mmCIF file of C-alpha atoms in Angstrom:
data_model
loop_
_atom_site.group_PDB
_atom_site.id
_atom_site.type_symbol
_atom_site.label_atom_id
_atom_site.label_comp_id
_atom_site.label_asym_id
_atom_site.label_seq_id
_atom_site.Cartn_x
_atom_site.Cartn_y
_atom_site.Cartn_z
ATOM 1 C CA MET A 1 0.000 0.000 0.000
ATOM 2 C CA SER A 2 1.453 3.348 -0.970
ATOM 3 C CA GLY A 3 0.803 6.558 0.893
ATOM 4 C CA PRO A 4 0.712 7.147 4.629
ATOM 5 C CA LEU A 5 0.591 4.241 7.068
ATOM 6 C CA VAL A 6 -2.204 6.060 8.980
ATOM 7 C CA VAL A 7 -4.183 9.226 8.198
ATOM 8 C CA LEU A 8 -5.997 11.096 10.971
ATOM 9 C CA VAL A 9 -9.111 13.171 10.275
ATOM 10 C CA GLY A 10 -11.540 14.953 12.558
ATOM 11 C CA PRO A 11 -12.614 18.371 13.770
ATOM 12 C CA MET A 12 -10.327 21.103 15.017
ATOM 13 C CA GLY A 13 -9.143 20.545 18.558
ATOM 14 C CA VAL A 14 -9.829 16.812 18.598
ATOM 15 C CA GLY A 15 -6.166 15.958 19.162
ATOM 16 C CA LYS A 16 -4.984 14.893 15.701
ATOM 17 C CA SER A 17 -1.540 16.428 16.255
ATOM 18 C CA THR A 18 -0.992 14.960 19.710
ATOM 19 C CA VAL A 19 -2.338 11.512 18.846
ATOM 20 C CA GLY A 20 -0.578 11.573 15.475
ATOM 21 C CA GLN A 21 2.784 12.208 17.092
ATOM 22 C CA GLN A 22 2.177 9.419 19.615
ATOM 23 C CA LEU A 23 1.065 6.998 16.892
ATOM 24 C CA ALA A 24 4.157 7.786 14.845
ATOM 25 C CA GLU A 25 6.365 7.187 17.882
ATOM 26 C CA GLN A 26 4.628 3.890 18.694
ATOM 27 C CA LEU A 27 4.841 2.699 15.062
ATOM 28 C CA LYS A 28 8.436 3.959 14.597
ATOM 29 C CA VAL A 29 7.516 6.116 11.600
ATOM 30 C CA THR A 30 7.564 9.855 10.916
ATOM 31 C CA TYR A 31 4.727 12.269 11.628
ATOM 32 C CA ARG A 32 3.437 15.027 9.346
ATOM 33 C CA ASP A 33 0.603 17.545 9.707
ATOM 34 C CA THR A 34 -0.762 19.292 6.619
ATOM 35 C CA ASP A 35 -1.680 22.375 8.682
ATOM 36 C CA ASP A 36 2.016 22.685 9.606
ATOM 37 C CA ASP A 37 2.931 22.262 5.930
ATOM 38 C CA ILE A 38 0.582 25.108 4.975
ATOM 39 C CA VAL A 39 1.935 27.471 7.653
ATOM 40 C CA ALA A 40 5.532 26.719 6.614
ATOM 41 C CA GLU A 41 4.770 27.135 2.906
ATOM 42 C CA GLN A 42 2.705 30.296 3.295
ATOM 43 C CA GLY A 43 4.782 31.924 6.032
ATOM 44 C CA ARG A 44 1.660 32.857 7.989
ATOM 45 C CA THR A 45 -1.006 31.282 10.163
ATOM 46 C CA ILE A 46 -4.078 29.558 8.823
ATOM 47 C CA ALA A 47 -6.205 32.202 10.562
ATOM 48 C CA ASP A 48 -4.290 34.905 8.645
ATOM 49 C CA ILE A 49 -4.898 33.138 5.325
ATOM 50 C CA PHE A 50 -8.628 32.982 6.120
ATOM 51 C CA VAL A 51 -8.772 36.667 7.071
ATOM 52 C CA GLU A 52 -6.587 37.961 4.242
ATOM 53 C CA GLU A 53 -7.774 35.750 1.371
ATOM 54 C CA GLY A 54 -10.957 34.012 2.481
ATOM 55 C CA GLU A 55 -11.983 30.399 2.898
ATOM 56 C CA PRO A 56 -12.025 29.450 -0.834
ATOM 57 C CA ALA A 57 -8.392 30.534 -1.248
ATOM 58 C CA PHE A 58 -7.408 28.640 1.893
ATOM 59 C CA ARG A 59 -9.221 25.488 0.726
ATOM 60 C CA ALA A 60 -7.252 25.580 -2.566
ATOM 61 C CA VAL A 61 -3.954 25.840 -0.665
ATOM 62 C CA GLU A 62 -5.095 23.102 1.711
ATOM 63 C CA LYS A 63 -6.100 20.748 -1.120
ATOM 64 C CA ALA A 64 -2.681 21.098 -2.758
ATOM 65 C CA ALA A 65 -0.893 20.522 0.570
ATOM 66 C CA VAL A 66 -2.979 17.452 1.388
ATOM 67 C CA HIS A 67 -2.527 15.905 -2.054
ATOM 68 C CA ARG A 68 1.242 16.507 -1.889
ATOM 69 C CA ALA A 69 1.462 14.952 1.603
ATOM 70 C CA LEU A 70 -0.616 11.930 0.590
ATOM 71 C CA ALA A 71 1.764 11.328 -2.318
ATOM 72 C CA GLU A 72 5.004 11.931 -0.392
ATOM 73 C CA HIS A 73 4.499 10.770 3.187
ATOM 74 C CA ASP A 74 4.584 7.153 4.352
ATOM 75 C CA GLY A 75 4.204 7.617 8.129
ATOM 76 C CA VAL A 76 1.358 9.088 10.180
ATOM 77 C CA LEU A 77 -0.393 12.052 8.536
ATOM 78 C CA ALA A 78 -2.838 14.446 10.234
ATOM 79 C CA LEU A 79 -5.177 16.413 7.973
ATOM 80 C CA GLY A 80 -6.808 19.755 8.722
ATOM 81 C CA GLY A 81 -10.395 19.599 9.934
ATOM 82 C CA GLY A 82 -11.929 20.829 6.667
ATOM 83 C CA SER A 83 -9.795 18.843 4.243
ATOM 84 C CA VAL A 84 -12.503 16.179 3.819
ATOM 85 C CA LEU A 85 -14.798 18.791 2.246
ATOM 86 C CA ASP A 86 -12.955 18.246 -1.043
ATOM 87 C CA ALA A 87 -14.253 15.299 -3.116
ATOM 88 C CA ASP A 88 -10.857 14.721 -4.767
ATOM 89 C CA THR A 89 -9.235 14.455 -1.348
ATOM 90 C CA ARG A 90 -11.884 12.002 -0.170
ATOM 91 C CA ALA A 91 -11.226 9.888 -3.272
ATOM 92 C CA LEU A 92 -7.479 9.837 -2.541
ATOM 93 C CA LEU A 93 -8.193 8.604 0.997
ATOM 94 C CA SER A 94 -10.006 5.543 -0.354
ATOM 95 C CA GLY A 95 -8.036 2.416 0.432
ATOM 96 C CA LEU A 96 -5.888 4.073 3.111
ATOM 97 C CA ARG A 97 -6.041 3.477 6.873
ATOM 98 C CA VAL A 98 -8.005 6.532 7.989
ATOM 99 C CA VAL A 99 -8.920 7.133 11.624
ATOM 100 C CA TYR A 100 -11.696 9.615 12.365
ATOM 101 C CA LEU A 101 -11.105 11.066 15.829
ATOM 102 C CA SER A 102 -14.516 12.178 17.067
ATOM 103 C CA MET A 103 -15.720 14.320 19.968
ATOM 104 C CA ASP A 104 -18.906 16.051 21.039
ATOM 105 C CA VAL A 105 -19.393 19.800 21.412
ATOM 106 C CA GLU A 106 -18.913 19.799 25.195
ATOM 107 C CA GLU A 107 -15.519 18.144 24.769
ATOM 108 C CA ALA A 108 -14.648 20.668 22.029
ATOM 109 C CA VAL A 109 -15.460 23.542 24.378
ATOM 110 C CA ARG A 110 -13.389 21.988 27.152
ATOM 111 C CA ARG A 111 -10.375 21.385 24.900
ATOM 112 C CA THR A 112 -10.247 24.476 22.739
ATOM 113 C CA GLY A 113 -12.404 26.958 24.579
ATOM 114 C CA LEU A 114 -13.669 27.484 21.023
ATOM 115 C CA ASN A 115 -11.349 30.459 20.897
ATOM 116 C CA ALA A 116 -10.964 33.219 18.329
ATOM 117 C CA ALA A 117 -7.814 31.646 16.870
ATOM 118 C CA ARG A 118 -10.243 29.309 15.101
ATOM 119 C CA PRO A 119 -11.479 31.489 12.198
ATOM 120 C CA LEU A 120 -14.570 29.404 11.471
ATOM 121 C CA LEU A 121 -15.741 29.750 15.077
ATOM 122 C CA ALA A 122 -15.418 33.492 15.582
ATOM 123 C CA VAL A 123 -19.100 34.218 16.292
ATOM 124 C CA ASN A 124 -21.322 31.983 18.471
ATOM 125 C CA PRO A 125 -18.733 29.207 18.583
ATOM 126 C CA ARG A 126 -20.948 26.475 20.045
ATOM 127 C CA ARG A 127 -23.570 26.856 17.316
ATOM 128 C CA GLN A 128 -20.931 27.170 14.596
ATOM 129 C CA TRP A 129 -19.102 24.083 15.846
ATOM 130 C CA ARG A 130 -22.358 22.086 15.768
ATOM 131 C CA GLU A 131 -23.102 23.349 12.252
ATOM 132 C CA LEU A 132 -19.589 22.472 11.069
ATOM 133 C CA MET A 133 -19.960 18.977 12.490
ATOM 134 C CA GLU A 134 -23.391 18.525 10.910
ATOM 135 C CA ALA A 135 -21.818 19.403 7.556
ATOM 136 C CA ARG A 136 -18.676 17.308 8.041
ATOM 137 C CA ARG A 137 -19.487 14.294 10.257
ATOM 138 C CA HIS A 138 -20.772 12.166 7.371
ATOM 139 C CA LEU A 139 -17.648 13.043 5.340
ATOM 140 C CA TYR A 140 -15.345 11.984 8.175
ATOM 141 C CA GLU A 141 -17.330 8.754 8.495
ATOM 142 C CA GLU A 142 -17.247 8.221 4.706
ATOM 143 C CA VAL A 143 -13.428 8.215 4.569
ATOM 144 C CA ALA A 144 -12.832 6.441 7.893
ATOM 145 C CA THR A 145 -11.511 2.934 8.272
ATOM 146 C CA ALA A 146 -12.049 3.321 12.021
ATOM 147 C CA VAL A 147 -13.780 5.825 14.299
ATOM 148 C CA VAL A 148 -12.212 6.520 17.689
ATOM 149 C CA ALA A 149 -14.108 8.634 20.213
ATOM 150 C CA THR A 150 -11.813 10.957 22.147
ATOM 151 C CA ASP A 151 -14.308 12.249 24.721
ATOM 152 C CA GLY A 152 -12.993 11.852 28.262
ATOM 153 C CA ARG A 153 -9.919 9.938 27.070
ATOM 154 C CA THR A 154 -6.262 10.803 27.461
ATOM 155 C CA PRO A 155 -4.072 11.018 24.355
ATOM 156 C CA ASP A 156 -2.468 7.705 25.402
ATOM 157 C CA GLU A 157 -5.893 6.041 25.572
ATOM 158 C CA VAL A 158 -6.884 7.442 22.165
ATOM 159 C CA THR A 159 -3.574 6.306 20.647
ATOM 160 C CA ARG A 160 -4.074 2.781 22.034
ATOM 161 C CA ALA A 161 -7.671 2.713 20.743
ATOM 162 C CA ALA A 162 -6.516 3.805 17.269
ATOM 163 C CA LEU A 163 -3.825 1.102 17.185
ATOM 164 C CA ASP A 164 -6.366 -1.488 18.304
ATOM 165 C CA ALA A 165 -9.005 -0.314 15.816
ATOM 166 C CA LEU A 166 -6.525 -0.582 12.949
ATOM 167 C CA GLU A 167 -5.066 -3.813 14.310
ATOM 168 C CA LEU A 168 -1.601 -2.265 14.186
ATOM 169 C CA LYS A 169 1.086 -3.308 16.579
ATOM 170 C CA GLU A 170 3.722 -1.069 18.060
ATOM 171 C CA ALA A 171 7.048 -1.403 16.281
#
């Protein structure tokens, strides 16, 4: 199988970066995050791209970064929360080990505070988070090989659950 060993998807703040790094360590592979790729390539934050150029421009940059990472990376790859909105990206995820890290709105509030650094949650964050999840949940589920709930779990517990769900053993 070519491409990443494991791809993580899910909403902002769910712990893709933390769990991804732990998975990579456990599996003795490298870790990559497409949000980090975008920031490095663009020389500015994702929030700045949203504010300065708008969501459509960001989604184009994100799509290119995700497609490049899927082609180049063979370790654990974390995708930005909205990357599954793109049909071409969803098609590329077909056949890969994709873990959807899920959480409910109360957990999202606890973890992120739904703060202003999240450009899509600037006004009425609880309602906007619910609306984002209503629009995206079925897309996360569509691409997922496994769904791992993160609510009330430590990163170690989520990492173990992801390994178990994918029937992967630590290296």
